[in-house]
Amino acid sequence: MISFILCLLLLTILFGIAYKITGAILKACVWLLILLPIGLILSGVGEIFCCTIILIPVGIGIIKAGIRMILPG
């Protein structure tokens, strides 16, 4: 009975570690494949908007949004 409980404990620990590693890999893939390209595109569009005098405030806002996507937190 004790060996059965220890086996269940070991399985629980292994599944918990696998769950955390899988979540970290998924978060890294989402950041790399979705958030990083969108953030870089937004920053580039913001720089283009900053070239005109009228759209400087809009460009600064778009650059800030792009940076927030690239560097969350």
Steps between C-alpha positions, in 0.01 A plus 500: 500500500783737583670429167173578320474835680865578422443417132201734491708771669777454246253518211346815645840667530600401146173621350530826692851561365390409147202738530725790603754430224227471237347829613836676483569368151153603381543851643840533331357386166209744520739784580744406225250425224222752573588782739854574379413546129191707581699716742775558245248592231323743736830662596591542132161655420539730799839615372347572160225703665759696699654622172203732446441793731125447532514130592779513762264437799339208317843361410621521858188314618548228240868461593404465868240234409761311298752512784234375745441201273872423469578553872193394700487576867 
